[in-house]
PDB file of C-alpha atoms and ligand atoms in Angstrom:
ATOM      1  CA  MET A1470      81.093 128.575  46.464  1.00 47.00           C
ATOM      2  CA  GLU A1471      78.926 125.993  48.177  1.00 45.00           C
ATOM      3  CA  SER A1472      79.809 122.403  47.396  1.00 44.00           C
ATOM      4  CA  VAL A1473      76.980 120.298  46.007  1.00 39.00           C
ATOM      5  CA  SER A1474      78.819 116.983  46.186  1.00 55.00           C
ATOM      6  CA  ARG A1475      78.443 115.337  49.560  1.00 87.00           C
ATOM      7  CA  PHE A1476      78.969 111.619  49.820  1.00 91.00           C
ATOM      8  CA  THR A1477      79.275 109.543  52.970  1.00 93.00           C
ATOM      9  CA  LEU A1478      80.738 106.044  52.849  1.00 94.00           C
ATOM     10  CA  VAL A1479      80.068 103.625  55.671  1.00 94.00           C
ATOM     11  CA  GLU A1480      80.018  99.906  56.239  1.00 96.00           C
ATOM     12  CA  PHE A1481      76.646  98.201  56.390  1.00 98.00           C
ATOM     13  CA  SER A1482      77.101  97.315  60.062  1.00 97.00           C
ATOM     14  CA  ALA A1483      77.409 101.032  60.903  1.00 97.00           C
ATOM     15  CA  LEU A1484      73.983 101.866  59.441  1.00 98.00           C
ATOM     16  CA  SER A1485      70.921 102.517  61.576  1.00 98.00           C
ATOM     17  CA  ALA A1486      68.367  99.718  61.872  1.00 98.00           C
ATOM     18  CA  ARG A1487      66.046 101.638  59.533  1.00 98.00           C
ATOM     19  CA  TYR A1488      68.656 101.881  56.775  1.00 98.00           C
ATOM     20  CA  GLN A1489      69.542  98.224  57.252  1.00 98.00           C
ATOM     21  CA  LEU A1490      65.878  97.259  56.932  1.00 98.00           C
ATOM     22  CA  LEU A1491      65.516  99.225  53.693  1.00 98.00           C
ATOM     23  CA  PHE A1492      68.702  97.711  52.274  1.00 98.00           C
ATOM     24  CA  ASN A1493      67.504  94.215  53.149  1.00 98.00           C
ATOM     25  CA  LEU A1494      64.182  94.899  51.428  1.00 98.00           C
ATOM     26  CA  ALA A1495      65.962  96.298  48.362  1.00 98.00           C
ATOM     27  CA  ALA A1496      68.274  93.272  48.186  1.00 98.00           C
ATOM     28  CA  GLN A1497      65.245  90.999  48.418  1.00 98.00           C
ATOM     29  CA  ALA A1498      63.439  92.954  45.692  1.00 98.00           C
ATOM     30  CA  ARG A1499      66.547  92.695  43.482  1.00 98.00           C
ATOM     31  CA  LEU A1500      66.138  88.922  43.418  1.00 97.00           C
ATOM     32  CA  GLY A1501      62.820  89.426  41.636  1.00 97.00           C
ATOM     33  CA  ALA A1502      64.343  91.464  38.808  1.00 98.00           C
ATOM     34  CA  GLN A1503      63.462  90.334  35.289  1.00 98.00           C
ATOM     35  CA  ALA A1504      66.505  91.421  33.319  1.00 98.00           C
ATOM     36  CA  PRO A1505      67.297  88.888  30.579  1.00 98.00           C
ATOM     37  CA  TYR A1506      68.983  91.476  28.333  1.00 97.00           C
ATOM     38  CA  SER A1507      71.296  93.427  30.620  1.00 97.00           C
ATOM     39  CA  ARG A1508      71.504  90.677  33.250  1.00 98.00           C
ATOM     40  CA  TYR A1509      71.941  93.566  35.669  1.00 98.00           C
ATOM     41  CA  LEU A1510      69.634  93.129  38.643  1.00 98.00           C
ATOM     42  CA  VAL A1511      68.463  96.160  40.600  1.00 98.00           C
ATOM     43  CA  GLY A1512      66.318  96.410  43.714  1.00 98.00           C
ATOM     44  CA  SER A1513      65.094  99.496  45.481  1.00 98.00           C
ATOM     45  CA  ALA A1514      63.242 100.339  48.693  1.00 98.00           C
ATOM     46  CA  ALA A1515      61.656 103.688  49.478  1.00 98.00           C
ATOM     47  CA  GLU A1516      60.233 105.026  52.718  1.00 98.00           C
ATOM     48  CA  SER A1517      57.448 107.578  52.542  1.00 98.00           C
ATOM     49  CA  GLU A1518      56.950 110.468  54.929  1.00 97.00           C
ATOM     50  CA  THR A1519      54.456 108.336  56.893  1.00 97.00           C
ATOM     51  CA  GLY A1520      56.988 105.552  57.362  1.00 98.00           C
ATOM     52  CA  ARG A1521      55.421 103.126  54.912  1.00 98.00           C
ATOM     53  CA  LEU A1522      57.865 101.105  52.828  1.00 98.00           C
ATOM     54  CA  TYR A1523      57.736 100.278  49.118  1.00 98.00           C
ATOM     55  CA  THR A1524      59.983  98.139  46.979  1.00 98.00           C
ATOM     56  CA  GLY A1525      60.654  97.636  43.296  1.00 98.00           C
ATOM     57  CA  CYS A1526      62.947  95.828  40.888  1.00 98.00           C
ATOM     58  CA  ASN A1527      63.849  96.346  37.250  1.00 98.00           C
ATOM     59  CA  VAL A1528      61.710  94.659  34.610  1.00 98.00           C
ATOM     60  CA  GLU A1529      63.124  94.713  31.085  1.00 98.00           C
ATOM     61  CA  ARG A1530      61.235  94.413  27.819  1.00 97.00           C
ATOM     62  CA  CYS A1531      62.763  93.348  24.531  1.00 97.00           C
ATOM     63  CA  THR A1532      62.166  96.817  23.110  1.00 96.00           C
ATOM     64  CA  TYR A1533      64.523  98.141  25.845  1.00 92.00           C
ATOM     65  CA  THR A1534      62.815 101.539  26.034  1.00 92.00           C
ATOM     66  CA  GLN A1535      59.832 100.046  27.848  1.00 95.00           C
ATOM     67  CA  THR A1536      61.974  98.802  30.704  1.00 96.00           C
ATOM     68  CA  THR A1537      60.854  99.653  34.226  1.00 98.00           C
ATOM     69  CA  HIS A1538      63.642 100.712  36.570  1.00 98.00           C
ATOM     70  CA  ALA A1539      63.711  99.557  40.192  1.00 98.00           C
ATOM     71  CA  GLU A1540      63.497 103.021  41.752  1.00 98.00           C
ATOM     72  CA  GLN A1541      60.643 103.912  39.405  1.00 98.00           C
ATOM     73  CA  ALA A1542      58.774 100.745  40.417  1.00 98.00           C
ATOM     74  CA  ALA A1543      59.203 101.478  44.134  1.00 98.00           C
ATOM     75  CA  LEU A1544      58.119 105.090  43.692  1.00 98.00           C
ATOM     76  CA  ASP A1545      55.117 104.090  41.604  1.00 98.00           C
ATOM     77  CA  GLU A1546      54.032 101.840  44.473  1.00 98.00           C
ATOM     78  CA  LEU A1547      54.445 104.802  46.824  1.00 98.00           C
ATOM     79  CA  ALA A1548      52.345 106.995  44.544  1.00 97.00           C
ATOM     80  CA  LYS A1549      49.692 104.312  44.161  1.00 97.00           C
ATOM     81  CA  ASN A1550      49.272 103.940  47.934  1.00 97.00           C
ATOM     82  CA  GLU A1551      49.939 107.509  49.074  1.00 97.00           C
ATOM     83  CA  PRO A1552      49.378 109.917  46.178  1.00 96.00           C
ATOM     84  CA  TYR A1553      51.705 112.945  46.258  1.00 97.00           C
ATOM     85  CA  ALA A1554      53.406 111.754  49.460  1.00 97.00           C
ATOM     86  CA  LYS A1555      56.979 112.786  50.041  1.00 98.00           C
ATOM     87  CA  VAL A1556      59.717 110.193  49.778  1.00 98.00           C
ATOM     88  CA  LYS A1557      61.808 110.320  52.950  1.00 98.00           C
ATOM     89  CA  LEU A1558      64.597 107.943  51.967  1.00 98.00           C
ATOM     90  CA  ILE A1559      65.398 105.670  49.046  1.00 98.00           C
ATOM     91  CA  VAL A1560      68.015 102.946  48.797  1.00 98.00           C
ATOM     92  CA  ILE A1561      69.240 100.958  45.807  1.00 98.00           C
ATOM     93  CA  VAL A1562      71.104  97.665  45.485  1.00 98.00           C
ATOM     94  CA  ALA A1563      72.443  96.672  42.057  1.00 98.00           C
ATOM     95  CA  ALA A1564      74.764  93.958  40.783  1.00 97.00           C
ATOM     96  CA  PRO A1565      75.004  91.704  37.735  1.00 97.00           C
ATOM     97  CA  ALA A1566      73.055  88.449  37.772  1.00 97.00           C
ATOM     98  CA  GLY A1567      75.119  85.700  39.329  1.00 94.00           C
ATOM     99  CA  VAL A1568      76.733  88.048  41.831  1.00 94.00           C
ATOM    100  CA  PHE A1569      75.693  86.959  45.295  1.00 92.00           C
ATOM    101  CA  PHE A1570      76.558  88.974  48.356  1.00 93.00           C
ATOM    102  CA  ARG A1571      75.615  89.436  51.944  1.00 96.00           C
ATOM    103  CA  LEU A1572      74.988  93.027  52.903  1.00 98.00           C
ATOM    104  CA  ASP A1573      76.780  92.540  56.218  1.00 97.00           C
ATOM    105  CA  ALA A1574      79.793  90.724  54.747  1.00 96.00           C
ATOM    106  CA  PRO A1575      83.279  92.253  55.133  1.00 95.00           C
ATOM    107  CA  LEU A1576      84.379  94.614  52.339  1.00 96.00           C
ATOM    108  CA  THR A1577      85.674  92.807  49.272  1.00 94.00           C
ATOM    109  CA  GLY A1578      88.035  95.548  48.140  1.00 91.00           C
ATOM    110  CA  PRO A1579      89.809  98.691  49.303  1.00 93.00           C
ATOM    111  CA  ALA A1580      87.639 101.334  50.937  1.00 93.00           C
ATOM    112  CA  LEU A1581      86.489 103.984  48.477  1.00 91.00           C
ATOM    113  CA  THR A1582      87.277 107.555  49.337  1.00 84.00           C
ATOM    114  CA  ARG A1583      86.680 109.738  46.277  1.00 84.00           C
ATOM    115  CA  PRO A1584      83.472 110.600  44.413  1.00 83.00           C
ATOM    116  CA  ASP A1585      85.032 109.562  41.080  1.00 87.00           C
ATOM    117  CA  GLN A1586      85.386 105.994  42.403  1.00 90.00           C
ATOM    118  CA  LEU A1587      81.734 105.629  43.240  1.00 94.00           C
ATOM    119  CA  ALA A1588      79.112 103.554  41.498  1.00 95.00           C
ATOM    120  CA  ALA A1589      76.106 105.787  40.841  1.00 95.00           C
ATOM    121  CA  PRO A1590      72.972 104.804  42.736  1.00 96.00           C
ATOM    122  CA  SER A1591      70.568 105.742  39.950  1.00 96.00           C
ATOM    123  CA  CYS A1592      70.388 106.694  36.314  1.00 97.00           C
ATOM    124  CA  GLY A1593      69.250 110.170  35.309  1.00 97.00           C
ATOM    125  CA  HIS A1594      65.761 108.916  34.571  1.00 97.00           C
ATOM    126  CA  CYS A1595      65.393 107.635  38.140  1.00 98.00           C
ATOM    127  CA  LEU A1596      66.896 110.760  39.704  1.00 98.00           C
ATOM    128  CA  GLN A1597      64.096 112.641  37.977  1.00 98.00           C
ATOM    129  CA  ASP A1598      61.560 110.129  39.331  1.00 98.00           C
ATOM    130  CA  ILE A1599      62.915 110.514  42.866  1.00 98.00           C
ATOM    131  CA  TRP A1600      62.897 114.304  42.683  1.00 98.00           C
ATOM    132  CA  GLU A1601      59.246 114.285  41.609  1.00 98.00           C
ATOM    133  CA  ASN A1602      58.205 113.176  45.125  1.00 98.00           C
ATOM    134  CA  CYS A1603      60.786 115.086  47.189  1.00 98.00           C
ATOM    135  CA  HIS A1604      58.500 118.110  47.723  1.00 97.00           C
ATOM    136  CA  GLY A1605      61.406 120.361  46.769  1.00 96.00           C
ATOM    137  CA  ASP A1606      63.610 119.013  49.577  1.00 96.00           C
ATOM    138  CA  ARG A1607      67.143 118.556  48.255  1.00 96.00           C
ATOM    139  CA  SER A1608      68.256 116.841  51.465  1.00 96.00           C
ATOM    140  CA  VAL A1609      66.275 113.636  50.847  1.00 97.00           C
ATOM    141  CA  PRO A1610      68.815 110.814  51.321  1.00 97.00           C
ATOM    142  CA  VAL A1611      69.677 108.434  48.487  1.00 98.00           C
ATOM    143  CA  ALA A1612      71.876 105.461  49.368  1.00 98.00           C
ATOM    144  CA  ASN A1613      73.319 102.510  47.492  1.00 98.00           C
ATOM    145  CA  ARG A1614      75.625  99.564  47.946  1.00 98.00           C
ATOM    146  CA  GLN A1615      78.990  99.938  46.267  1.00 97.00           C
ATOM    147  CA  PRO A1616      80.522  96.890  44.530  1.00 95.00           C
ATOM    148  CA  ASN A1617      83.026  96.411  47.403  1.00 96.00           C
ATOM    149  CA  GLY A1618      80.174  96.320  49.939  1.00 97.00           C
ATOM    150  CA  GLN A1619      80.467  99.872  51.256  1.00 96.00           C
ATOM    151  CA  ILE A1620      77.275 101.881  51.548  1.00 97.00           C
ATOM    152  CA  MET A1621      77.218 105.326  50.002  1.00 96.00           C
ATOM    153  CA  ILE A1622      74.787 107.841  51.417  1.00 96.00           C
ATOM    154  CA  THR A1623      74.197 111.102  49.635  1.00 96.00           C
ATOM    155  CA  THR A1624      71.255 113.369  48.856  1.00 96.00           C
ATOM    156  CA  ILE A1625      69.079 113.926  45.835  1.00 97.00           C
ATOM    157  CA  GLY A1626      70.427 117.500  45.782  1.00 96.00           C
ATOM    158  CA  SER A1627      74.002 116.227  45.462  1.00 94.00           C
ATOM    159  CA  LEU A1628      73.090 113.888  42.629  1.00 95.00           C
ATOM    160  CA  LEU A1629      70.799 116.347  40.857  1.00 95.00           C
ATOM    161  CA  PRO A1630      72.045 119.795  41.870  1.00 93.00           C
ATOM    162  CA  VAL A1631      69.890 121.866  39.534  1.00 96.00           C
ATOM    163  CA  PRO A1632      66.688 119.841  39.291  1.00 96.00           C
ATOM    164  CA  PHE A1633      63.590 120.395  37.232  1.00 97.00           C
ATOM    165  CA  GLY A1634      60.484 119.420  39.147  1.00 97.00           C
ATOM    166  CA  PRO A1635      56.801 120.039  39.840  1.00 96.00           C
ATOM    167  CA  GLN A1636      57.670 123.401  41.414  1.00 95.00           C
ATOM    168  CA  ASP A1637      58.929 124.631  38.050  1.00 96.00           C
ATOM    169  CA  LEU A1638      55.435 124.123  36.689  1.00 97.00           C
ATOM    170  CA  GLY A1639      53.789 125.776  39.685  1.00 97.00           C
ATOM    171  CA  ILE A1640      52.621 122.466  41.147  1.00 97.00           C
ATOM    172  CA  ASP A1641      52.627 122.027  44.936  1.00 96.00           C
ATOM    173  CA  PHE A1642      52.691 118.337  45.859  1.00 96.00           C
ATOM    174  CA  GLU A1643      52.139 119.064  49.564  1.00 94.00           C
ATOM    175  CA  ALA A1644      48.884 120.933  48.775  1.00 95.00           C
ATOM    176  CA  LEU A1645      47.778 118.151  46.442  1.00 96.00           C
ATOM    177  CA  ARG A1646      48.546 115.549  49.108  1.00 94.00           C
ATOM    178  CA  GLN A1647      46.407 117.386  51.670  1.00 94.00           C
ATOM    179  CA  GLU A1648      43.603 117.813  49.145  1.00 94.00           C
ATOM    180  CA  ARG A1649      43.679 114.078  48.380  1.00 91.00           C
ATOM    181  CA  GLN A1650      43.594 113.213  52.087  1.00 88.00           C
ATOM    182  CA  LYS A1651      40.464 115.371  52.558  1.00 90.00           C
ATOM    183  CA  GLU A1652      38.741 113.445  49.769  1.00 87.00           C
ATOM    184  CA  GLU A1653      39.424 110.126  51.520  1.00 80.00           C
TER     185      GLU A1653
HETATM  186 ZN1   ZN B 472      67.043 104.120  36.487  1.00 77.90          ZN
END
Protein backbone atom coordinates (compact mmCIF):
# COMPACT_ATOMS: atom_id res chain seq x y z
CA MET A 1 0.00 0.00 0.00
CA GLU A 2 1.35 3.41 -0.93
CA SER A 3 2.07 5.68 2.00
CA VAL A 4 0.33 9.05 1.91
CA SER A 5 2.19 10.54 4.86
CA ARG A 6 5.44 12.16 3.81
CA PHE A 7 6.95 14.78 6.04
CA THR A 8 10.41 16.31 5.80
CA LEU A 9 11.91 18.17 8.74
CA VAL A 10 14.79 20.56 8.18
CA GLU A 11 16.34 23.54 9.88
CA PHE A 12 15.59 26.96 8.44
CA SER A 13 19.21 27.47 7.39
CA ALA A 14 18.99 24.36 5.17
CA LEU A 15 16.08 25.77 3.13
CA SER A 16 16.49 27.18 -0.36
CA ALA A 17 16.52 30.96 -0.73
CA ARG A 18 12.99 30.81 -2.17
CA TYR A 19 11.60 28.95 0.85
CA GLN A 20 13.43 31.31 3.18
CA LEU A 21 11.94 34.31 1.38
CA LEU A 22 8.42 32.90 1.69
CA PHE A 23 8.93 32.11 5.38
CA ASN A 24 10.21 35.63 6.02
CA LEU A 25 7.17 37.08 4.26
CA ALA A 26 4.83 34.82 6.24
CA ALA A 27 6.50 35.79 9.53
CA GLN A 28 6.12 39.44 8.59
CA ALA A 29 2.46 38.94 7.67
CA ARG A 30 1.89 37.19 11.02
CA LEU A 31 2.76 40.42 12.81
CA GLY A 32 -0.28 42.01 11.18
CA ALA A 33 -2.70 39.40 12.52
CA GLN A 34 -5.78 40.75 14.30
CA ALA A 35 -6.56 37.98 16.75
CA PRO A 36 -7.88 39.43 20.03
CA TYR A 37 -9.89 36.30 20.89
CA SER A 38 -7.53 33.39 20.26
CA ARG A 39 -4.37 35.50 20.58
CA TYR A 40 -2.93 33.01 18.10
CA LEU A 41 -1.17 34.84 15.29
CA VAL A 42 -0.83 33.21 11.88
CA GLY A 43 0.92 34.40 8.74
CA SER A 44 1.06 32.75 5.36
CA ALA A 45 2.84 33.30 2.05
CA ALA A 46 1.90 31.64 -1.23
CA GLU A 47 3.74 31.53 -4.53
CA SER A 48 1.71 31.22 -7.71
CA GLU A 49 2.74 29.30 -10.80
CA THR A 50 4.04 32.55 -12.32
CA GLY A 51 6.29 33.21 -9.33
CA ARG A 52 4.23 36.03 -7.86
CA LEU A 53 4.01 36.08 -4.07
CA TYR A 54 0.98 36.73 -1.86
CA THR A 55 0.66 36.99 1.88
CA GLY A 56 -2.11 36.89 4.45
CA CYS A 57 -2.73 36.86 8.18
CA ASN A 58 -5.67 35.81 10.33
CA VAL A 59 -8.33 38.39 11.11
CA GLU A 60 -10.83 37.39 13.80
CA ARG A 61 -14.34 38.71 14.31
CA CYS A 62 -16.25 38.54 17.57
CA THR A 63 -18.73 36.13 16.00
CA TYR A 64 -15.79 33.70 15.51
CA THR A 65 -17.31 32.07 12.43
CA GLN A 66 -16.52 35.12 10.31
CA THR A 67 -12.81 34.86 11.00
CA THR A 68 -10.46 34.96 8.03
CA HIS A 69 -7.60 32.47 8.17
CA ALA A 70 -4.11 33.42 7.03
CA GLU A 71 -3.85 30.86 4.24
CA GLN A 72 -7.30 31.84 3.00
CA ALA A 73 -6.27 35.52 2.94
CA ALA A 74 -3.09 34.76 0.97
CA LEU A 75 -4.96 32.56 -1.49
CA ASP A 76 -7.70 35.14 -1.94
CA GLU A 77 -5.00 37.65 -2.89
CA LEU A 78 -3.66 35.11 -5.39
CA ALA A 79 -7.12 34.61 -6.86
CA LYS A 80 -7.76 38.35 -7.01
CA ASN A 81 -4.55 38.99 -8.98
CA GLU A 82 -4.33 35.79 -11.03
CA PRO A 83 -7.76 34.16 -11.26
CA TYR A 84 -7.62 30.35 -11.36
CA ALA A 85 -3.81 30.32 -11.16
CA LYS A 86 -2.15 27.33 -9.59
CA VAL A 87 -0.51 27.70 -6.20
CA LYS A 88 3.05 26.39 -6.44
CA LEU A 89 4.02 26.54 -2.78
CA ILE A 90 2.48 27.77 0.45
CA VAL A 91 4.12 28.32 3.82
CA ILE A 92 2.60 29.06 7.22
CA VAL A 93 4.04 30.52 10.42
CA ALA A 94 1.90 30.40 13.57
CA ALA A 95 2.53 31.09 17.25
CA PRO A 96 0.65 32.65 20.15
CA ALA A 97 0.83 36.42 20.57
CA GLY A 98 3.81 37.36 22.68
CA VAL A 99 5.96 34.58 21.25
CA PHE A 100 8.85 36.16 19.41
CA PHE A 101 11.27 34.11 17.37
CA ARG A 102 13.86 34.41 14.69
CA LEU A 103 13.39 31.98 11.85
CA ASP A 104 17.13 31.34 11.67
CA ALA A 105 17.61 30.90 15.43
CA PRO A 106 18.92 27.56 16.77
CA LEU A 107 16.27 24.96 17.64
CA THR A 108 14.66 25.52 21.02
CA GLY A 109 13.85 21.88 21.70
CA PRO A 110 14.67 18.34 20.63
CA ALA A 111 14.44 17.62 16.91
CA LEU A 112 11.07 16.17 15.93
CA THR A 113 11.10 12.89 14.11
CA ARG A 114 7.57 11.46 14.05
CA PRO A 115 4.40 12.70 12.34
CA ASP A 116 2.45 12.48 15.63
CA GLN A 117 4.78 15.11 17.13
CA LEU A 118 4.12 17.66 14.44
CA ALA A 119 2.14 20.86 14.65
CA ALA A 120 -0.30 20.93 11.74
CA PRO A 121 0.35 23.67 9.20
CA SER A 122 -3.31 24.33 8.46
CA CYS A 123 -6.81 23.60 9.64
CA GLY A 124 -9.15 21.53 7.49
CA HIS A 125 -10.85 24.64 6.17
CA CYS A 126 -7.54 25.96 4.83
CA LEU A 127 -6.48 22.61 3.38
CA GLN A 128 -9.66 22.80 1.33
CA ASP A 129 -8.79 26.37 0.30
CA ILE A 130 -5.29 25.32 -0.76
CA TRP A 131 -6.55 22.33 -2.73
CA GLU A 132 -8.97 24.56 -4.65
CA ASN A 133 -6.02 26.15 -6.52
CA CYS A 134 -3.74 23.11 -6.83
CA HIS A 135 -5.08 22.14 -10.28
CA GLY A 136 -5.38 18.56 -9.05
CA ASP A 137 -1.66 18.34 -8.23
CA ARG A 138 -1.23 16.50 -4.93
CA SER A 139 2.50 17.25 -4.85
CA VAL A 140 2.09 20.98 -4.16
CA PRO A 141 4.35 21.67 -1.15
CA VAL A 142 2.94 22.95 2.14
CA ALA A 143 5.46 23.98 4.79
CA ASN A 144 5.28 25.38 8.30
CA ARG A 145 7.46 26.31 11.23
CA GLN A 146 7.27 23.91 14.14
CA PRO A 147 7.27 25.34 17.69
CA ASN A 148 10.92 24.25 18.21
CA GLY A 149 11.98 26.13 15.06
CA GLN A 150 12.21 23.18 12.69
CA ILE A 151 10.58 23.55 9.29
CA MET A 152 8.22 20.83 8.17
CA ILE A 153 7.73 20.36 4.45
CA THR A 154 5.00 18.10 3.18
CA THR A 155 2.47 18.10 0.36
CA ILE A 156 -1.19 18.92 0.09
CA GLY A 157 -1.73 15.27 -0.90
CA SER A 158 -0.18 14.08 2.37
CA LEU A 159 -2.33 16.41 4.43
CA LEU A 160 -5.51 15.83 2.43
CA PRO A 161 -5.12 12.37 0.91
CA VAL A 162 -8.62 12.00 -0.50
CA PRO A 163 -9.55 15.55 -1.46
CA PHE A 164 -12.76 16.96 -2.83
CA GLY A 165 -12.08 19.68 -5.36
CA PRO A 166 -13.16 21.47 -8.53
CA GLN A 167 -12.42 18.31 -10.55
CA ASP A 168 -15.18 16.49 -8.68
CA LEU A 169 -17.63 19.00 -10.09
CA GLY A 170 -16.19 18.77 -13.60
CA ILE A 171 -14.44 22.14 -13.33
CA ASP A 172 -11.03 22.57 -14.98
CA PHE A 173 -9.13 25.47 -13.41
CA GLU A 174 -6.36 25.32 -16.02
CA ALA A 175 -8.91 25.82 -18.84
CA LEU A 176 -10.57 28.64 -16.92
CA ARG A 177 -7.20 30.29 -16.33
CA GLN A 178 -6.38 30.21 -20.05
CA GLU A 179 -9.84 31.53 -20.92
CA ARG A 180 -9.39 34.42 -18.47
CA GLN A 181 -5.96 35.24 -19.91
CA LYS A 182 -7.45 35.46 -23.43
CA GLU A 183 -10.01 37.97 -22.16
CA GLU A 184 -7.25 40.22 -20.78
ZN1 LIG B 1 -7.28 27.69 8.68
